[in-house]
Short mmCIF file of N, CA, C and O in Angstrom, two decimals:
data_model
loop_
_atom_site.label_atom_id
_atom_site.label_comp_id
_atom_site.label_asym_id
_atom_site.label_seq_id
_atom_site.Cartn_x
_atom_site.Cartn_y
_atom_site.Cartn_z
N UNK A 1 56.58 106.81 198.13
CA UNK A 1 56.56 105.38 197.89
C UNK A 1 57.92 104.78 198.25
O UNK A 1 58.95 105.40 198.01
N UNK A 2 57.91 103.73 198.76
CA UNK A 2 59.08 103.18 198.84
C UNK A 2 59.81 102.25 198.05
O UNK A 2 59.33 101.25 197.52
N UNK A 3 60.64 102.52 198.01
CA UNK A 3 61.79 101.68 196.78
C UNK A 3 62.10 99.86 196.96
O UNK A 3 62.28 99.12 197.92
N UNK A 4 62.04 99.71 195.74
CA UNK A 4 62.02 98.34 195.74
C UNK A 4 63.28 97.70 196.34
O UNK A 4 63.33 96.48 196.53
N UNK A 5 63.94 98.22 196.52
CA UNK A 5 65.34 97.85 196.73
C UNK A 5 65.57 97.66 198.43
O UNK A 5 66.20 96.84 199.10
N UNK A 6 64.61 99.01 198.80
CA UNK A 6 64.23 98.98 200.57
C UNK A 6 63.58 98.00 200.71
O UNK A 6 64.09 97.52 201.73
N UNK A 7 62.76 97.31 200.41
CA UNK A 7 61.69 96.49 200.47
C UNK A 7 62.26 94.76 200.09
O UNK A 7 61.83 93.70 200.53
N UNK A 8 63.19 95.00 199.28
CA UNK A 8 63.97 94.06 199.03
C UNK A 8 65.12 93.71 199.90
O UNK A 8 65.16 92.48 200.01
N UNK A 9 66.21 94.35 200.67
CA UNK A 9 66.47 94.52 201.64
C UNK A 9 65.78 94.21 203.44
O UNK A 9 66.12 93.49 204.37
N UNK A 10 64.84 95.05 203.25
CA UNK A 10 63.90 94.17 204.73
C UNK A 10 63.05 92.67 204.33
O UNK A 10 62.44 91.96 205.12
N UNK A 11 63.17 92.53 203.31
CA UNK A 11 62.66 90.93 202.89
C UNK A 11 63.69 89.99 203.29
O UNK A 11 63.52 88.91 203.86
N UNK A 12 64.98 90.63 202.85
CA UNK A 12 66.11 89.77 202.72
C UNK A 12 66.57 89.29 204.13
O UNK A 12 67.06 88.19 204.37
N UNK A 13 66.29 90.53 205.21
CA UNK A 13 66.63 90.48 206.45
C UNK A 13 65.83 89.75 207.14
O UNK A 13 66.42 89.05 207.96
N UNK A 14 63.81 89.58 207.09
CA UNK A 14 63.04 88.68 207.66
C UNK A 14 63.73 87.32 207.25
O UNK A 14 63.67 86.54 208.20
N UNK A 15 64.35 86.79 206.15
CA UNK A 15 64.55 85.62 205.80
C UNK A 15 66.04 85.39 206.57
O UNK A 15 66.19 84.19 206.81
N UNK A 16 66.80 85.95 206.87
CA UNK A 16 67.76 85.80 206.81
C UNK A 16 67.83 85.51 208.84
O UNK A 16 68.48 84.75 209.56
N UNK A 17 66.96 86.44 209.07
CA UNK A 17 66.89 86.37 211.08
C UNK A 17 65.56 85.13 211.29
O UNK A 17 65.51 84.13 212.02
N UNK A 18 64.80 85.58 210.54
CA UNK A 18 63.88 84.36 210.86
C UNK A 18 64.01 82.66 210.45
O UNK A 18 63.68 81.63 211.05
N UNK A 19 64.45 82.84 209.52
CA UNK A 19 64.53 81.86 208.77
C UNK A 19 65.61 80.97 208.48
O UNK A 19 65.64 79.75 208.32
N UNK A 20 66.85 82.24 208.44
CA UNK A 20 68.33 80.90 208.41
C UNK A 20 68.40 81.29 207.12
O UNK A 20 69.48 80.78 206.86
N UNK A 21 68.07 81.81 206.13
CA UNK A 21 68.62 81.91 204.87
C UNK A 21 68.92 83.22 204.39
O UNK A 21 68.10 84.13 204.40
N UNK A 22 70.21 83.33 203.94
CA UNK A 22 70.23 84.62 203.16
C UNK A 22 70.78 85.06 202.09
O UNK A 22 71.97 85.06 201.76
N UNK A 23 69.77 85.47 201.48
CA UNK A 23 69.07 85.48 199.97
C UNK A 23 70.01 86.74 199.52
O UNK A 23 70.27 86.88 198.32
N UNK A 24 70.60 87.79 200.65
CA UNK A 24 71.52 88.79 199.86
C UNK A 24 72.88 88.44 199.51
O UNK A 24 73.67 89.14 198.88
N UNK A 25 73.14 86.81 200.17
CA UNK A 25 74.82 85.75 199.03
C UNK A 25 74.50 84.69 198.53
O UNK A 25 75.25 83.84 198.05
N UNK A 26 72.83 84.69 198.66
CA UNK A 26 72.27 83.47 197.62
C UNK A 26 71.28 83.89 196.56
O UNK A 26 70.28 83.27 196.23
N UNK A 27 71.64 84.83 196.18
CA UNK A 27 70.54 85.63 194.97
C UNK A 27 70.43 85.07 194.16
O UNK A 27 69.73 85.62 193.30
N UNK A 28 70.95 83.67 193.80
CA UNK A 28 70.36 82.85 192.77
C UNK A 28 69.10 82.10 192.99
O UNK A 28 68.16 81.68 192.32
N UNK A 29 69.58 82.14 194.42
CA UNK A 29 67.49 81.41 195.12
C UNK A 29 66.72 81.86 194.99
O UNK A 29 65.68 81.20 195.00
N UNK A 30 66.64 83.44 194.77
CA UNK A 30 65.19 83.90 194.62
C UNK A 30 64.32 83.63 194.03
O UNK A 30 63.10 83.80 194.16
N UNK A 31 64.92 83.19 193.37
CA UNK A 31 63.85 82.81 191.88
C UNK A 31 63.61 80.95 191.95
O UNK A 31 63.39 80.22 190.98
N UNK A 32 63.72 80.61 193.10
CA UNK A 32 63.59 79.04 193.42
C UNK A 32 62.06 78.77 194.40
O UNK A 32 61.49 79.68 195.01
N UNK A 33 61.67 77.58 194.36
CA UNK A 33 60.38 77.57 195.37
C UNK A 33 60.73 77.25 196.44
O UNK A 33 61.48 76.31 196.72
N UNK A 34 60.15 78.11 197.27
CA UNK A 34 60.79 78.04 198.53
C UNK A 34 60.59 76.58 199.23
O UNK A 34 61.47 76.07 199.94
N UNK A 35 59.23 75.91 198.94
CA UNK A 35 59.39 74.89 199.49
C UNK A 35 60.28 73.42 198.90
O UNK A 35 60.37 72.27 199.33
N UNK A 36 60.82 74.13 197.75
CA UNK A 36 61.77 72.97 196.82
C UNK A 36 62.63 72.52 197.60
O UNK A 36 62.73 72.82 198.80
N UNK A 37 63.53 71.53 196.77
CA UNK A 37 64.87 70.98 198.13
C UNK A 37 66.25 71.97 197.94
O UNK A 37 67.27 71.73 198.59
N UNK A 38 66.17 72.97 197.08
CA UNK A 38 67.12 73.86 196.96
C UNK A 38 66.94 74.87 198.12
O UNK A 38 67.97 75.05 198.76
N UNK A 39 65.89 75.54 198.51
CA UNK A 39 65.53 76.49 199.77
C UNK A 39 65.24 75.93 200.76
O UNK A 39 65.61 76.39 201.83
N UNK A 40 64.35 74.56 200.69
CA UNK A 40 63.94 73.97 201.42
C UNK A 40 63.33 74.32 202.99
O UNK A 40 63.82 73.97 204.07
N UNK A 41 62.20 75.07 202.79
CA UNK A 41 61.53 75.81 203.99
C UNK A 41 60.46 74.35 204.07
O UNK A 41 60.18 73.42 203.31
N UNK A 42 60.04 74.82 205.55
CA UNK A 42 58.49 73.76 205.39
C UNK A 42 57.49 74.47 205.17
O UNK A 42 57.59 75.69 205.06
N UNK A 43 56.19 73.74 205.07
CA UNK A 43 55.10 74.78 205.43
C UNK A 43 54.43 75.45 206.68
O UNK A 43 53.44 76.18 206.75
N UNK A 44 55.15 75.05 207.48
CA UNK A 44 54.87 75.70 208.91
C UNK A 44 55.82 77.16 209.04
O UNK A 44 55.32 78.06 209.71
N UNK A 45 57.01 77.38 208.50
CA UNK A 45 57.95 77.97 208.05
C UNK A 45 57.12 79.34 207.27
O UNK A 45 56.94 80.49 207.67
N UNK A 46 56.74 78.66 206.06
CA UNK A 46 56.14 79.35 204.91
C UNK A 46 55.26 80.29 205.85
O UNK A 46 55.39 81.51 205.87
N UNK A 47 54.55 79.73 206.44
CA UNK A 47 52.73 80.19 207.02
C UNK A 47 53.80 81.28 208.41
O UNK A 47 53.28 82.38 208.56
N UNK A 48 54.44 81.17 208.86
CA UNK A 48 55.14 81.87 209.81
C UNK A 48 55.59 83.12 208.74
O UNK A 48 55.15 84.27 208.79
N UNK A 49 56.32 82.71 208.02
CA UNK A 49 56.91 84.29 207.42
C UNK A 49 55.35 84.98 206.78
O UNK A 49 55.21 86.19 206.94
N UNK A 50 54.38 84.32 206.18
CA UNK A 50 53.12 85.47 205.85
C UNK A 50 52.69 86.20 206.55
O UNK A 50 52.12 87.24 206.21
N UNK A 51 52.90 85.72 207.88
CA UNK A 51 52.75 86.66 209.05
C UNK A 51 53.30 87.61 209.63
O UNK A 51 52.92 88.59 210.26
N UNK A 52 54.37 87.11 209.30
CA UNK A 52 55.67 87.98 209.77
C UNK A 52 55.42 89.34 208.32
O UNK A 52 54.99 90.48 208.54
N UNK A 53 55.63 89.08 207.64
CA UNK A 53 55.71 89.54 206.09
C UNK A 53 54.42 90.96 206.29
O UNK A 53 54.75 92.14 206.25
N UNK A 54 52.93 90.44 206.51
CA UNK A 54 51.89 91.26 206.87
C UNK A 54 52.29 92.49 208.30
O UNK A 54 52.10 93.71 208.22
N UNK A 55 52.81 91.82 209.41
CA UNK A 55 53.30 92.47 209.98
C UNK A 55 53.78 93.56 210.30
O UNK A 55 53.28 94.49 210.93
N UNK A 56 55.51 93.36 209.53
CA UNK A 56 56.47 94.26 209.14
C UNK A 56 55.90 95.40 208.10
O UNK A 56 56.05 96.61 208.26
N UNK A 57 55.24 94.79 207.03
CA UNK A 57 55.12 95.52 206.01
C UNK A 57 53.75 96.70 206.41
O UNK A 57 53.60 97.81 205.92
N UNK A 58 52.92 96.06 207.39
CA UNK A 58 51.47 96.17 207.26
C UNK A 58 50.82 96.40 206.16
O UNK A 58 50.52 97.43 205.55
N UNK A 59 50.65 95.23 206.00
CA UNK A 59 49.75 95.00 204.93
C UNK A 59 48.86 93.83 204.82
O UNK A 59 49.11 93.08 205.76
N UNK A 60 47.89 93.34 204.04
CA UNK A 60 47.22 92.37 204.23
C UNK A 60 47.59 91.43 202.67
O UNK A 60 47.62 92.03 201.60
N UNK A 61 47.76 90.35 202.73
CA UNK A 61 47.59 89.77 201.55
C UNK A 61 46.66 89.25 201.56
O UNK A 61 46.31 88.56 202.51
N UNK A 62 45.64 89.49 200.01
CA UNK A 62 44.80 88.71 199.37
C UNK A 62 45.05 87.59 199.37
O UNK A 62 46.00 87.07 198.78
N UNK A 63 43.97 86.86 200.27
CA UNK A 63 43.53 85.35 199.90
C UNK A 63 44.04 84.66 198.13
O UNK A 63 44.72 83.64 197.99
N UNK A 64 43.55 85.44 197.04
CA UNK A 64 43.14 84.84 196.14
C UNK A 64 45.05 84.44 195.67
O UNK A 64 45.44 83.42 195.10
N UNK A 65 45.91 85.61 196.14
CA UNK A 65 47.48 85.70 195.94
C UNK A 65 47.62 83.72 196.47
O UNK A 65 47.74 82.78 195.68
N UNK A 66 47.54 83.66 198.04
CA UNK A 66 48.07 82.42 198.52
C UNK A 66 47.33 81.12 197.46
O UNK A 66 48.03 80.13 197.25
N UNK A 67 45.81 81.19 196.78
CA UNK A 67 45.19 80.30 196.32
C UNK A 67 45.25 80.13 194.92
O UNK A 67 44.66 79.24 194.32
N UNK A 68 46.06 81.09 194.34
CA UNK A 68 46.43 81.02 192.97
C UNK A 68 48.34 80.61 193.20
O UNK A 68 49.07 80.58 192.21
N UNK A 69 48.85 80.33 194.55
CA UNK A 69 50.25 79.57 194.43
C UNK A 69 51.28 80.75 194.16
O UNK A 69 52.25 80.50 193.45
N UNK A 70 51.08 82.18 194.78
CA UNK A 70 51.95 83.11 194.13
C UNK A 70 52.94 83.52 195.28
O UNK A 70 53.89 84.30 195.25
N UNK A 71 52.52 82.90 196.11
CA UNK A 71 53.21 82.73 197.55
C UNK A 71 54.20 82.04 197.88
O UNK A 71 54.35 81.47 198.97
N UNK A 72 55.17 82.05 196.66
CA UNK A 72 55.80 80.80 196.70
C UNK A 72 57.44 80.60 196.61
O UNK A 72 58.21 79.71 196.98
N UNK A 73 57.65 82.33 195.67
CA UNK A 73 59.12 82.45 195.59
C UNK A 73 59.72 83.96 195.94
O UNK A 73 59.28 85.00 195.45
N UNK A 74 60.49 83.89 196.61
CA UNK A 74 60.78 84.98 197.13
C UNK A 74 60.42 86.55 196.00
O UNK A 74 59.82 87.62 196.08
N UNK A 75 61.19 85.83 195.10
CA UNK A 75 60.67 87.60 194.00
C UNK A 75 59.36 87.68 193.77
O UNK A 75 59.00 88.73 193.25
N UNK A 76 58.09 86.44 194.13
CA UNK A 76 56.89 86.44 194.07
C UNK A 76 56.44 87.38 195.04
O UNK A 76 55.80 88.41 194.83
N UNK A 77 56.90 86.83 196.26
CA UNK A 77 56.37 88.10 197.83
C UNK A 77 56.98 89.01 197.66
O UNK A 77 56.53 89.86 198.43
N UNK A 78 57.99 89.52 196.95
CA UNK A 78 58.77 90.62 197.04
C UNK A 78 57.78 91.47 195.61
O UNK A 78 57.89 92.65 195.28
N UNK A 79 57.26 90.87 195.26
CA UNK A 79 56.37 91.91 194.08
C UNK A 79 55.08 91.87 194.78
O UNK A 79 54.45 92.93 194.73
N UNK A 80 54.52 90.86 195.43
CA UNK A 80 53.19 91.19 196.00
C UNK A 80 53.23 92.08 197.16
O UNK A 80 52.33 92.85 197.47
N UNK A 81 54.88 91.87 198.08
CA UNK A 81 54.38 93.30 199.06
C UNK A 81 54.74 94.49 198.31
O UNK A 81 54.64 95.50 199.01
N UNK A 82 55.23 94.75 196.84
CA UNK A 82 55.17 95.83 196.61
C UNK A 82 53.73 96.49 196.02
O UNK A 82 53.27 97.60 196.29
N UNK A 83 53.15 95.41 195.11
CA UNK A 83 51.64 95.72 194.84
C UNK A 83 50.50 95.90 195.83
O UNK A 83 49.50 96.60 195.66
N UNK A 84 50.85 95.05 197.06
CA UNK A 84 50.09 95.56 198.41
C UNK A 84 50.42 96.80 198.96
O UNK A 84 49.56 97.24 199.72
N UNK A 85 51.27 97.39 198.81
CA UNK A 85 52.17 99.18 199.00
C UNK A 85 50.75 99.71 198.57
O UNK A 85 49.68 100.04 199.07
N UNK A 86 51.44 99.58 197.16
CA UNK A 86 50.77 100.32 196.38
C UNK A 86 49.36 99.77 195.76
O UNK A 86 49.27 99.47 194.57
N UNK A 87 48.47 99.67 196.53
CA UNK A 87 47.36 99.04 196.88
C UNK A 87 46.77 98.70 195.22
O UNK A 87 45.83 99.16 194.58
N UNK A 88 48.05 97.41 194.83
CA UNK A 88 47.53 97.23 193.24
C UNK A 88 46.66 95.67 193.15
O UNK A 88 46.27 94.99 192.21
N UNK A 89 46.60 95.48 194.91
CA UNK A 89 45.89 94.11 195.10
C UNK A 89 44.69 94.47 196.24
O UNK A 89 43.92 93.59 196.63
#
């Protein structure tokens, strides 16, 4: 299994090359919504990294994850690609 910390690390790096932000000298953002005015991603942004995110990780995220709003803060995707690992979704 792989460690949360690896996983946390290649999260940090999709955000950081794709995206412009990085969350490993702003670790107070994690826990912010990404589309708030503190992170301030768009949703074209957002819908780009799920892809990216499925990708890298291979994995699929559950529909019901994006429609219940859990898609939303970085330590959120960073626990759902670990429960998608470990096929707890």
């Amino acid at each position: 299994m792989v460690s949360n910390e690896i996983l946390d690390s290649k999260l940090e790096k999709i955000f950081d090359e794709i995206i412009g932000i990085d969350f490993a000298k702003n670790k107070e953002l994690k826990n912010e919504k990404l589309l708030g005015k503190k992170v301030g991603l768009t949703a074209r942004e957002l819908v780009h990294l799920y892809y990216l995110i499925e990708e890298e990780f291979k994995i699929e995220i559950p529909d019901e994850v994006i429609l219940e709003g859990k898609f939303d803060i970085y330590n959120n995707i960073l626990e759902i690609i670990s429960k998608c690992i470990i096929n707890k979704y």
